[in-house]
mmCIF file of C-alpha atoms in Angstrom:
data_model
loop_
_atom_site.group_PDB
_atom_site.id
_atom_site.type_symbol
_atom_site.label_atom_id
_atom_site.label_comp_id
_atom_site.label_asym_id
_atom_site.label_seq_id
_atom_site.Cartn_x
_atom_site.Cartn_y
_atom_site.Cartn_z
ATOM 1 C CA UNK A 1 0.000 0.000 0.000
ATOM 2 C CA UNK A 2 1.310 3.465 -0.900
ATOM 3 C CA UNK A 3 1.031 6.209 1.712
ATOM 4 C CA UNK A 4 1.549 9.930 1.273
ATOM 5 C CA UNK A 5 4.475 11.629 3.058
ATOM 6 C CA UNK A 6 2.036 13.638 5.169
ATOM 7 C CA UNK A 7 0.743 10.441 6.686
ATOM 8 C CA UNK A 8 4.084 8.836 7.472
ATOM 9 C CA UNK A 9 4.700 8.657 11.187
ATOM 10 C CA UNK A 10 1.329 10.184 12.046
ATOM 11 C CA UNK A 11 1.479 9.620 15.798
ATOM 12 C CA UNK A 12 -1.983 11.009 16.387
ATOM 13 C CA UNK A 13 -3.524 8.526 13.973
ATOM 14 C CA UNK A 14 -1.682 5.702 15.699
ATOM 15 C CA UNK A 15 -3.024 6.862 19.064
ATOM 16 C CA UNK A 16 -6.555 7.026 17.668
ATOM 17 C CA UNK A 17 -6.168 3.355 16.863
ATOM 18 C CA UNK A 18 -4.317 2.134 19.933
ATOM 19 C CA UNK A 19 -6.420 3.808 22.631
ATOM 20 C CA UNK A 20 -9.660 1.925 21.895
ATOM 21 C CA UNK A 21 -7.657 -1.106 20.753
ATOM 22 C CA UNK A 22 -5.880 -1.453 24.090
ATOM 23 C CA UNK A 23 -9.173 -0.990 25.956
ATOM 24 C CA UNK A 24 -10.709 -3.673 23.755
ATOM 25 C CA UNK A 25 -7.809 -6.078 24.389
ATOM 26 C CA UNK A 26 -8.004 -5.644 28.162
ATOM 27 C CA UNK A 27 -11.790 -5.811 28.477
ATOM 28 C CA UNK A 28 -12.050 -8.769 26.098
ATOM 29 C CA UNK A 29 -10.118 -10.916 28.583
ATOM 30 C CA UNK A 30 -11.545 -9.375 31.766
ATOM 31 C CA UNK A 31 -13.922 -12.308 32.172
ATOM 32 C CA UNK A 32 -14.427 -13.413 35.762
ATOM 33 C CA UNK A 33 -15.635 -16.814 34.600
ATOM 34 C CA UNK A 34 -12.162 -17.667 33.241
ATOM 35 C CA UNK A 35 -10.603 -18.754 36.560
ATOM 36 C CA UNK A 36 -13.650 -20.756 37.658
ATOM 37 C CA UNK A 37 -15.373 -22.184 34.589
ATOM 38 C CA UNK A 38 -13.427 -25.450 34.834
ATOM 39 C CA UNK A 39 -14.640 -25.680 38.427
ATOM 40 C CA UNK A 40 -18.188 -24.931 37.260
ATOM 41 C CA UNK A 41 -17.975 -27.825 34.818
ATOM 42 C CA UNK A 42 -16.600 -30.181 37.462
ATOM 43 C CA UNK A 43 -19.173 -29.089 40.049
ATOM 44 C CA UNK A 44 -21.885 -29.765 37.468
ATOM 45 C CA UNK A 45 -20.703 -33.379 37.135
ATOM 46 C CA UNK A 46 -18.649 -33.161 33.948
ATOM 47 C CA UNK A 47 -15.991 -35.869 33.485
ATOM 48 C CA UNK A 48 -12.509 -35.327 32.060
ATOM 49 C CA UNK A 49 -13.594 -36.616 28.659
ATOM 50 C CA UNK A 50 -16.680 -34.399 28.687
ATOM 51 C CA UNK A 51 -14.579 -31.330 29.494
ATOM 52 C CA UNK A 52 -12.135 -32.179 26.696
ATOM 53 C CA UNK A 53 -15.058 -32.694 24.322
ATOM 54 C CA UNK A 54 -16.325 -29.209 25.189
ATOM 55 C CA UNK A 55 -12.915 -27.733 24.406
ATOM 56 C CA UNK A 56 -12.862 -29.663 21.130
ATOM 57 C CA UNK A 57 -16.352 -28.408 20.232
ATOM 58 C CA UNK A 58 -15.132 -24.891 20.915
ATOM 59 C CA UNK A 59 -12.269 -25.323 18.451
ATOM 60 C CA UNK A 60 -14.393 -27.202 15.901
ATOM 61 C CA UNK A 61 -16.842 -24.312 15.817
ATOM 62 C CA UNK A 62 -13.982 -21.937 15.087
ATOM 63 C CA UNK A 63 -12.780 -24.205 12.269
ATOM 64 C CA UNK A 64 -16.197 -24.146 10.615
ATOM 65 C CA UNK A 65 -16.795 -20.392 10.988
ATOM 66 C CA UNK A 66 -13.210 -19.060 10.733
ATOM 67 C CA UNK A 67 -12.726 -18.691 6.977
ATOM 68 C CA UNK A 68 -16.281 -17.559 6.142
ATOM 69 C CA UNK A 69 -16.036 -14.881 8.835
ATOM 70 C CA UNK A 70 -12.630 -13.773 7.538
ATOM 71 C CA UNK A 71 -13.999 -13.381 4.032
ATOM 72 C CA UNK A 72 -16.989 -11.541 5.477
ATOM 73 C CA UNK A 73 -14.630 -9.146 7.276
ATOM 74 C CA UNK A 74 -12.808 -8.432 3.999
ATOM 75 C CA UNK A 75 -16.066 -7.828 2.144
ATOM 76 C CA UNK A 76 -18.014 -5.871 4.778
ATOM 77 C CA UNK A 77 -16.571 -4.425 7.987
ATOM 78 C CA UNK A 78 -13.953 -5.730 10.388
ATOM 79 C CA UNK A 79 -15.089 -3.390 13.136
ATOM 80 C CA UNK A 80 -18.654 -4.729 12.845
ATOM 81 C CA UNK A 81 -17.469 -8.280 13.512
ATOM 82 C CA UNK A 82 -15.332 -7.171 16.454
ATOM 83 C CA UNK A 83 -18.395 -5.432 17.921
ATOM 84 C CA UNK A 84 -20.741 -8.363 17.347
ATOM 85 C CA UNK A 85 -18.487 -11.062 18.808
ATOM 86 C CA UNK A 86 -18.530 -10.018 22.493
ATOM 87 C CA UNK A 87 -22.317 -9.672 22.459
ATOM 88 C CA UNK A 88 -22.645 -13.234 21.169
ATOM 89 C CA UNK A 89 -20.329 -14.494 23.893
ATOM 90 C CA UNK A 90 -22.374 -12.733 26.581
ATOM 91 C CA UNK A 91 -25.323 -14.965 25.661
ATOM 92 C CA UNK A 92 -23.170 -18.064 26.119
ATOM 93 C CA UNK A 93 -21.895 -16.987 29.538
ATOM 94 C CA UNK A 94 -25.470 -16.344 30.658
ATOM 95 C CA UNK A 95 -26.457 -19.862 29.600
ATOM 96 C CA UNK A 96 -23.625 -21.381 31.644
ATOM 97 C CA UNK A 97 -24.688 -19.872 34.941
ATOM 98 C CA UNK A 98 -28.468 -19.901 34.432
ATOM 99 C CA UNK A 99 -28.814 -23.492 33.186
ATOM 100 C CA UNK A 100 -25.584 -25.379 34.026
ATOM 101 C CA UNK A 101 -25.621 -28.635 32.051
ATOM 102 C CA UNK A 102 -23.620 -30.303 29.303
ATOM 103 C CA UNK A 103 -25.941 -28.935 26.607
ATOM 104 C CA UNK A 104 -25.731 -25.403 28.014
ATOM 105 C CA UNK A 105 -21.949 -25.615 28.261
ATOM 106 C CA UNK A 106 -21.795 -26.912 24.688
ATOM 107 C CA UNK A 107 -24.031 -24.090 23.429
ATOM 108 C CA UNK A 108 -21.873 -21.564 25.257
ATOM 109 C CA UNK A 109 -18.704 -22.925 23.674
ATOM 110 C CA UNK A 110 -20.317 -22.830 20.221
ATOM 111 C CA UNK A 111 -21.145 -19.149 20.737
ATOM 112 C CA UNK A 112 -17.665 -18.522 22.123
ATOM 113 C CA UNK A 113 -16.171 -20.274 19.099
ATOM 114 C CA UNK A 114 -18.215 -18.081 16.759
ATOM 115 C CA UNK A 115 -16.991 -14.998 18.596
ATOM 116 C CA UNK A 116 -13.365 -16.127 18.297
ATOM 117 C CA UNK A 117 -13.782 -16.766 14.578
ATOM 118 C CA UNK A 118 -15.387 -13.360 14.012
ATOM 119 C CA UNK A 119 -12.429 -11.612 15.640
ATOM 120 C CA UNK A 120 -9.671 -13.826 14.289
ATOM 121 C CA UNK A 121 -8.335 -12.300 11.106
ATOM 122 C CA UNK A 122 -10.545 -9.226 11.410
ATOM 123 C CA UNK A 123 -8.555 -7.780 14.317
ATOM 124 C CA UNK A 124 -5.126 -8.385 12.788
ATOM 125 C CA UNK A 125 -6.230 -7.069 9.395
ATOM 126 C CA UNK A 126 -7.794 -3.936 10.857
ATOM 127 C CA UNK A 127 -4.743 -3.138 12.997
ATOM 128 C CA UNK A 128 -2.192 -3.797 10.244
ATOM 129 C CA UNK A 129 -4.015 -1.799 7.576
ATOM 130 C CA UNK A 130 -4.745 1.142 9.909
ATOM 131 C CA UNK A 131 -1.037 1.264 10.790
ATOM 132 C CA UNK A 132 0.000 0.842 7.163
ATOM 133 C CA UNK A 133 -2.337 3.664 6.155
ATOM 134 C CA UNK A 134 -0.170 6.112 8.136
ATOM 135 C CA UNK A 135 3.179 4.512 7.280
ATOM 136 C CA UNK A 136 3.572 2.732 10.633
ATOM 137 C CA UNK A 137 3.271 -0.936 9.648
ATOM 138 C CA UNK A 138 6.701 -1.555 11.183
ATOM 139 C CA UNK A 139 5.054 -0.955 14.586
ATOM 140 C CA UNK A 140 2.665 -3.887 14.129
ATOM 141 C CA UNK A 141 4.611 -6.337 16.321
ATOM 142 C CA UNK A 142 4.984 -3.665 19.014
ATOM 143 C CA UNK A 143 1.267 -2.837 19.008
ATOM 144 C CA UNK A 144 0.123 -6.449 18.905
ATOM 145 C CA UNK A 145 2.595 -7.353 21.625
ATOM 146 C CA UNK A 146 0.865 -4.823 23.858
ATOM 147 C CA UNK A 147 -2.524 -6.126 22.754
ATOM 148 C CA UNK A 148 -1.601 -9.652 23.844
ATOM 149 C CA UNK A 149 -0.040 -8.437 27.084
ATOM 150 C CA UNK A 150 -3.049 -6.301 27.980
ATOM 151 C CA UNK A 151 -5.258 -9.286 27.267
ATOM 152 C CA UNK A 152 -3.233 -11.363 29.695
ATOM 153 C CA UNK A 153 -3.363 -8.529 32.223
ATOM 154 C CA UNK A 154 -7.136 -8.704 31.848
ATOM 155 C CA UNK A 155 -6.963 -12.413 32.682
ATOM 156 C CA UNK A 156 -4.771 -11.671 35.715
ATOM 157 C CA UNK A 157 -7.217 -9.000 36.880
ATOM 158 C CA UNK A 158 -10.076 -11.462 36.482
ATOM 159 C CA UNK A 159 -8.182 -13.984 38.601
ATOM 160 C CA UNK A 160 -7.632 -11.411 41.333
ATOM 161 C CA UNK A 161 -11.244 -10.238 41.352
ATOM 162 C CA UNK A 162 -13.032 -13.538 40.709
ATOM 163 C CA UNK A 163 -12.302 -14.957 44.172
ATOM 164 C CA UNK A 164 -13.990 -12.210 46.203
ATOM 165 C CA UNK A 165 -16.892 -11.930 43.736
ATOM 166 C CA UNK A 166 -17.385 -15.702 43.759
ATOM 167 C CA UNK A 167 -17.235 -15.787 47.565
ATOM 168 C CA UNK A 168 -19.945 -13.143 47.804
ATOM 169 C CA UNK A 169 -22.297 -14.222 45.032
ATOM 170 C CA UNK A 170 -21.245 -17.600 43.634
ATOM 171 C CA UNK A 171 -21.336 -18.492 39.949
ATOM 172 C CA UNK A 172 -24.281 -16.128 39.373
ATOM 173 C CA UNK A 173 -22.305 -13.042 40.398
ATOM 174 C CA UNK A 174 -19.250 -14.112 38.407
ATOM 175 C CA UNK A 175 -21.420 -14.761 35.365
ATOM 176 C CA UNK A 176 -23.187 -11.382 35.601
ATOM 177 C CA UNK A 177 -19.832 -9.587 35.796
ATOM 178 C CA UNK A 178 -18.618 -11.516 32.751
ATOM 179 C CA UNK A 179 -21.687 -10.520 30.727
ATOM 180 C CA UNK A 180 -21.161 -6.878 31.698
ATOM 181 C CA UNK A 181 -17.532 -7.136 30.591
ATOM 182 C CA UNK A 182 -18.649 -8.375 27.177
ATOM 183 C CA UNK A 183 -20.908 -5.349 26.725
ATOM 184 C CA UNK A 184 -18.048 -2.982 27.583
ATOM 185 C CA UNK A 185 -15.808 -4.840 25.112
ATOM 186 C CA UNK A 186 -18.365 -4.276 22.364
ATOM 187 C CA UNK A 187 -18.404 -0.540 23.173
ATOM 188 C CA UNK A 188 -14.598 -0.396 22.864
ATOM 189 C CA UNK A 189 -14.732 -2.291 19.549
ATOM 190 C CA UNK A 190 -17.154 0.241 18.082
ATOM 191 C CA UNK A 191 -14.668 3.018 18.881
ATOM 192 C CA UNK A 192 -11.988 1.467 16.662
ATOM 193 C CA UNK A 193 -11.173 3.459 13.498
ATOM 194 C CA UNK A 194 -11.693 1.779 10.141
ATOM 195 C CA UNK A 195 -10.767 3.300 6.778
ATOM 196 C CA UNK A 196 -11.478 0.493 4.354
ATOM 197 C CA UNK A 197 -10.063 1.060 0.862
ATOM 198 C CA UNK A 198 -9.246 4.760 1.269
ATOM 199 C CA UNK A 199 -6.042 4.410 -0.738
ATOM 200 C CA UNK A 200 -7.313 2.010 -3.394
ATOM 201 C CA UNK A 201 -11.073 1.379 -3.109
ATOM 202 C CA UNK A 202 -11.142 -0.520 -6.370
ATOM 203 C CA UNK A 203 -8.905 -3.235 -4.880
ATOM 204 C CA UNK A 204 -11.255 -4.142 -2.026
ATOM 205 C CA UNK A 205 -13.284 -7.350 -2.551
ATOM 206 C CA UNK A 206 -16.862 -6.520 -3.487
ATOM 207 C CA UNK A 207 -18.411 -9.721 -2.115
ATOM 208 C CA UNK A 208 -17.849 -12.579 0.315
ATOM 209 C CA UNK A 209 -17.002 -15.009 -2.494
ATOM 210 C CA UNK A 210 -14.542 -12.580 -4.086
ATOM 211 C CA UNK A 211 -12.727 -12.113 -0.783
ATOM 212 C CA UNK A 212 -12.481 -15.872 -0.281
ATOM 213 C CA UNK A 213 -11.230 -16.344 -3.840
ATOM 214 C CA UNK A 214 -8.596 -13.614 -3.452
ATOM 215 C CA UNK A 215 -7.349 -15.053 -0.151
ATOM 216 C CA UNK A 216 -6.976 -18.608 -1.442
ATOM 217 C CA UNK A 217 -5.297 -17.332 -4.613
ATOM 218 C CA UNK A 218 -2.686 -15.406 -2.643
ATOM 219 C CA UNK A 219 -1.827 -18.398 -0.432
ATOM 220 C CA UNK A 220 -1.544 -20.737 -3.415
ATOM 221 C CA UNK A 221 0.471 -18.265 -5.465
ATOM 222 C CA UNK A 222 3.136 -17.302 -2.919
ATOM 223 C CA UNK A 223 5.532 -19.658 -1.138
ATOM 224 C CA UNK A 224 6.409 -16.870 1.283
ATOM 225 C CA UNK A 225 2.779 -16.427 2.312
ATOM 226 C CA UNK A 226 2.225 -20.191 2.558
ATOM 227 C CA UNK A 227 5.325 -20.701 4.707
ATOM 228 C CA UNK A 228 4.418 -17.821 7.022
ATOM 229 C CA UNK A 229 0.830 -19.052 7.237
ATOM 230 C CA UNK A 230 1.832 -22.604 8.222
ATOM 231 C CA UNK A 231 4.200 -21.307 10.889
ATOM 232 C CA UNK A 232 1.328 -19.683 12.801
ATOM 233 C CA UNK A 233 -0.563 -22.877 13.778
ATOM 234 C CA UNK A 234 2.644 -24.715 14.641
ATOM 235 C CA UNK A 235 3.687 -21.943 17.022
ATOM 236 C CA UNK A 236 0.269 -21.101 18.423
ATOM 237 C CA UNK A 237 -1.834 -24.261 18.454
ATOM 238 C CA UNK A 238 -0.086 -26.390 21.080
ATOM 239 C CA UNK A 239 0.468 -23.915 23.887
ATOM 240 C CA UNK A 240 -2.878 -22.264 23.187
ATOM 241 C CA UNK A 241 -4.580 -25.592 23.914
ATOM 242 C CA UNK A 242 -2.372 -26.455 26.891
ATOM 243 C CA UNK A 243 -3.279 -23.134 28.493
ATOM 244 C CA UNK A 244 -6.712 -24.614 29.247
ATOM 245 C CA UNK A 245 -5.108 -27.339 31.359
ATOM 246 C CA UNK A 246 -2.695 -25.217 33.387
ATOM 247 C CA UNK A 247 -4.972 -25.178 36.485
ATOM 248 C CA UNK A 248 -4.879 -28.975 36.505
ATOM 249 C CA UNK A 249 -1.092 -28.976 36.085
ATOM 250 C CA UNK A 250 -0.706 -26.542 38.979
ATOM 251 C CA UNK A 251 -3.066 -28.525 41.214
ATOM 252 C CA UNK A 252 -0.944 -31.613 40.520
ATOM 253 C CA UNK A 253 2.025 -29.964 42.258
ATOM 254 C CA UNK A 254 0.230 -30.598 45.565
ATOM 255 C CA UNK A 255 -0.717 -27.035 46.476
ATOM 256 C CA UNK A 256 -4.088 -26.221 48.017
ATOM 257 C CA UNK A 257 -6.844 -25.145 45.636
ATOM 258 C CA UNK A 258 -6.748 -21.628 47.092
ATOM 259 C CA UNK A 259 -3.109 -21.328 45.961
ATOM 260 C CA UNK A 260 -3.782 -22.447 42.380
ATOM 261 C CA UNK A 261 -4.712 -18.940 41.084
ATOM 262 C CA UNK A 262 -1.519 -17.479 42.577
ATOM 263 C CA UNK A 263 0.683 -19.997 40.796
ATOM 264 C CA UNK A 264 -1.272 -19.439 37.601
ATOM 265 C CA UNK A 265 -0.283 -15.786 37.904
ATOM 266 C CA UNK A 266 3.349 -16.867 37.505
ATOM 267 C CA UNK A 267 2.501 -18.458 34.154
ATOM 268 C CA UNK A 268 0.540 -15.443 32.962
ATOM 269 C CA UNK A 269 3.246 -13.023 34.053
ATOM 270 C CA UNK A 270 5.690 -14.950 31.879
ATOM 271 C CA UNK A 271 3.358 -14.765 28.888
ATOM 272 C CA UNK A 272 2.760 -11.052 29.512
ATOM 273 C CA UNK A 273 6.477 -10.300 29.485
ATOM 274 C CA UNK A 274 6.810 -12.237 26.231
ATOM 275 C CA UNK A 275 4.232 -9.945 24.635
ATOM 276 C CA UNK A 276 5.829 -6.769 25.941
ATOM 277 C CA UNK A 277 9.239 -7.524 24.408
ATOM 278 C CA UNK A 278 7.780 -8.391 20.986
ATOM 279 C CA UNK A 279 8.444 -4.925 19.579
ATOM 280 C CA UNK A 280 12.151 -5.126 20.361
ATOM 281 C CA UNK A 281 12.363 -8.672 19.013
ATOM 282 C CA UNK A 282 10.448 -7.917 15.809
ATOM 283 C CA UNK A 283 13.497 -8.387 13.587
ATOM 284 C CA UNK A 284 14.580 -11.760 14.913
ATOM 285 C CA UNK A 285 15.487 -14.086 12.053
ATOM 286 C CA UNK A 286 14.162 -17.573 11.436
ATOM 287 C CA UNK A 287 17.163 -19.190 13.162
ATOM 288 C CA UNK A 288 16.672 -17.183 16.347
ATOM 289 C CA UNK A 289 12.957 -17.921 16.273
ATOM 290 C CA UNK A 290 13.731 -21.629 15.984
ATOM 291 C CA UNK A 291 16.080 -21.495 18.972
ATOM 292 C CA UNK A 292 13.416 -19.638 20.967
ATOM 293 C CA UNK A 293 10.820 -22.322 20.202
ATOM 294 C CA UNK A 294 13.150 -25.202 21.070
ATOM 295 C CA UNK A 295 14.320 -23.690 24.361
ATOM 296 C CA UNK A 296 10.753 -22.839 25.349
ATOM 297 C CA UNK A 297 9.712 -26.424 24.674
ATOM 298 C CA UNK A 298 12.527 -27.731 26.870
ATOM 299 C CA UNK A 299 11.577 -25.321 29.671
ATOM 300 C CA UNK A 300 7.925 -26.419 29.530
ATOM 301 C CA UNK A 301 8.801 -30.122 29.642
ATOM 302 C CA UNK A 302 11.246 -29.665 32.517
ATOM 303 C CA UNK A 303 8.870 -27.527 34.544
ATOM 304 C CA UNK A 304 5.925 -29.855 34.020
ATOM 305 C CA UNK A 305 7.886 -32.992 34.952
ATOM 306 C CA UNK A 306 9.332 -31.317 38.058
ATOM 307 C CA UNK A 307 5.831 -31.563 39.596
ATOM 308 C CA UNK A 308 6.587 -28.915 42.203
ATOM 309 C CA UNK A 309 5.585 -25.258 42.632
ATOM 310 C CA UNK A 310 9.082 -24.202 41.526
ATOM 311 C CA UNK A 311 8.511 -25.989 38.217
ATOM 312 C CA UNK A 312 5.678 -23.579 37.461
ATOM 313 C CA UNK A 313 8.306 -20.849 37.048
ATOM 314 C CA UNK A 314 9.834 -22.786 34.152
ATOM 315 C CA UNK A 315 6.399 -23.231 32.607
ATOM 316 C CA UNK A 316 5.916 -19.459 32.923
ATOM 317 C CA UNK A 317 9.214 -18.854 31.125
ATOM 318 C CA UNK A 318 8.149 -21.264 28.405
ATOM 319 C CA UNK A 319 4.808 -19.513 27.941
ATOM 320 C CA UNK A 320 6.665 -16.208 27.669
ATOM 321 C CA UNK A 321 8.725 -17.658 24.824
ATOM 322 C CA UNK A 322 5.631 -19.074 23.135
ATOM 323 C CA UNK A 323 3.810 -15.754 23.418
ATOM 324 C CA UNK A 324 6.728 -13.908 21.839
ATOM 325 C CA UNK A 325 6.981 -16.496 19.050
ATOM 326 C CA UNK A 326 3.228 -16.264 18.415
ATOM 327 C CA UNK A 327 3.385 -12.492 17.888
ATOM 328 C CA UNK A 328 6.457 -12.748 15.673
ATOM 329 C CA UNK A 329 4.847 -15.467 13.548
ATOM 330 C CA UNK A 330 1.717 -13.339 13.119
ATOM 331 C CA UNK A 331 3.813 -10.296 12.186
ATOM 332 C CA UNK A 332 5.695 -12.324 9.566
ATOM 333 C CA UNK A 333 2.406 -13.393 8.041
ATOM 334 C CA UNK A 334 0.984 -9.858 7.951
ATOM 335 C CA UNK A 335 4.144 -8.480 6.324
ATOM 336 C CA UNK A 336 4.023 -11.117 3.558
ATOM 337 C CA UNK A 337 0.373 -10.512 2.615
ATOM 338 C CA UNK A 338 0.076 -8.073 -0.274
ATOM 339 C CA UNK A 339 -3.460 -8.656 -1.576
ATOM 340 C CA UNK A 340 -6.797 -7.184 -0.461
ATOM 341 C CA UNK A 341 -8.047 -10.300 1.387
ATOM 342 C CA UNK A 342 -5.871 -9.910 4.480
ATOM 343 C CA UNK A 343 -8.521 -11.081 6.956
ATOM 344 C CA UNK A 344 -9.265 -14.131 4.809
ATOM 345 C CA UNK A 345 -5.607 -15.199 4.649
ATOM 346 C CA UNK A 346 -5.240 -14.663 8.389
ATOM 347 C CA UNK A 347 -8.382 -16.710 8.960
ATOM 348 C CA UNK A 348 -6.891 -19.575 6.952
ATOM 349 C CA UNK A 349 -4.037 -19.558 9.462
ATOM 350 C CA UNK A 350 -6.665 -19.546 12.194
ATOM 351 C CA UNK A 351 -8.343 -22.649 10.762
ATOM 352 C CA UNK A 352 -5.032 -24.485 10.746
ATOM 353 C CA UNK A 353 -4.414 -23.340 14.325
ATOM 354 C CA UNK A 354 -7.772 -24.684 15.477
ATOM 355 C CA UNK A 355 -7.084 -27.995 13.741
ATOM 356 C CA UNK A 356 -3.837 -28.287 15.698
ATOM 357 C CA UNK A 357 -5.680 -27.290 18.872
ATOM 358 C CA UNK A 358 -8.271 -30.037 18.419
ATOM 359 C CA UNK A 359 -5.482 -32.578 17.890
ATOM 360 C CA UNK A 360 -3.845 -31.385 21.122
ATOM 361 C CA UNK A 361 -7.100 -31.724 23.072
ATOM 362 C CA UNK A 362 -7.502 -35.307 21.832
ATOM 363 C CA UNK A 363 -3.850 -36.125 22.506
ATOM 364 C CA UNK A 364 -4.025 -34.636 25.991
ATOM 365 C CA UNK A 365 -7.089 -36.695 26.868
ATOM 366 C CA UNK A 366 -5.395 -39.847 25.574
ATOM 367 C CA UNK A 367 -2.139 -39.253 27.471
ATOM 368 C CA UNK A 368 -3.823 -38.315 30.759
ATOM 369 C CA UNK A 369 -5.975 -41.457 30.662
ATOM 370 C CA UNK A 370 -2.849 -43.329 31.776
ATOM 371 C CA UNK A 371 -0.359 -40.682 32.876
ATOM 372 C CA UNK A 372 -0.083 -37.412 34.792
ATOM 373 C CA UNK A 373 -0.740 -33.910 33.561
ATOM 374 C CA UNK A 374 2.992 -33.205 33.798
ATOM 375 C CA UNK A 375 3.736 -36.061 31.411
ATOM 376 C CA UNK A 376 1.105 -34.778 28.978
ATOM 377 C CA UNK A 377 2.699 -31.315 28.953
ATOM 378 C CA UNK A 378 6.124 -32.858 28.391
ATOM 379 C CA UNK A 379 4.923 -35.052 25.519
ATOM 380 C CA UNK A 380 3.249 -32.105 23.827
ATOM 381 C CA UNK A 381 6.417 -30.022 24.044
ATOM 382 C CA UNK A 382 8.027 -32.255 21.399
ATOM 383 C CA UNK A 383 6.449 -30.413 18.403
ATOM 384 C CA UNK A 384 8.285 -27.254 19.460
ATOM 385 C CA UNK A 385 11.612 -29.028 19.306
ATOM 386 C CA UNK A 386 10.794 -30.318 15.822
ATOM 387 C CA UNK A 387 9.597 -26.902 14.595
ATOM 388 C CA UNK A 388 12.608 -25.176 16.133
ATOM 389 C CA UNK A 389 14.981 -27.570 14.392
ATOM 390 C CA UNK A 390 13.211 -26.999 11.071
ATOM 391 C CA UNK A 391 13.626 -23.228 11.376
ATOM 392 C CA UNK A 392 17.268 -23.463 12.456
ATOM 393 C CA UNK A 393 18.198 -25.765 9.599
ATOM 394 C CA UNK A 394 16.203 -23.868 6.996
ATOM 395 C CA UNK A 395 13.695 -26.626 6.292
ATOM 396 C CA UNK A 396 10.649 -24.467 6.876
ATOM 397 C CA UNK A 397 10.669 -22.064 3.963
ATOM 398 C CA UNK A 398 10.278 -19.007 6.189
ATOM 399 C CA UNK A 399 12.566 -16.174 5.228
ATOM 400 C CA UNK A 400 14.429 -14.044 7.735
ATOM 401 C CA UNK A 401 13.388 -10.410 7.793
#
């Protein structure tokens, strides 16, 4: 995209984007149900296989909706989808606390999956193109690093607040606060700027089918785009799925249930730091990224097998590395996309990520049927060693920047 000199480095335009964006990122994860929904499932009589099946349904919904929603975002409005998603999720949270049952939990995860698909691709495309419009696309990793970190800070805040709210009002109070948070997230989303096609309106897809066609064509026609796209699910899918099981891993260390949220904070602090340093690490080459993935995988395996509170620190370090690698992989993909169907291409990466996530959920359930949670985390760290080796030895097809 060509930008005029007057727009280059327009700090005010960047602030007009980042202020509502950062509010959106924080509020989107300020969900008081997060720290307790696994407990809600267990207290409602759900078995380990039922809980894993709910997680899988969540990801399967995203797989089905991901690409159509990405093409929709390219053809209509990315901000509209970001506004609609939180409102859909609010309905799901209400179902969980008003009618707790397997069917209600499943319906809630379907709605949550739809929300995730609506935002996946749309958010990255909106942020990248708004930055590129003012000549600041090189700040993408920095901005998205803060977005991820603020999201994690929202999770940490929810963990800190959920306990007192739960103690005073139970699941009903936690659920009501979560629904209110979704409404505030939708308000922040509507404040996001969107200037679709200002520079070249004729290049924007004029229909859903055209956007889908353009996105698939770009992936098939560029090895750089394909390589960057495939890197995203490899980096993101495994640790994104394992994040759902971290409370069970922490409980396995032998600490009291009241101490579980505090140890989870260690993991989230590590991931937050990983997001905050993404801007400085934006120019890491493929070899360095491979080393980062491999070392993070080793740290996760060692920490999980330690089966002690101190091992959680290593898991936190690993999650910090995975968070950093996730942002860098996304930035590589955004920089390689040149066509008008940016949200569609990003959504294709999201579909692949959800496919990996579903495979991890199934693998985790299989491993934990005969082994500990620590062993499951260690087994699922192996893909990071393989991916890291592929990047180091140049077998991935991802170019250094």
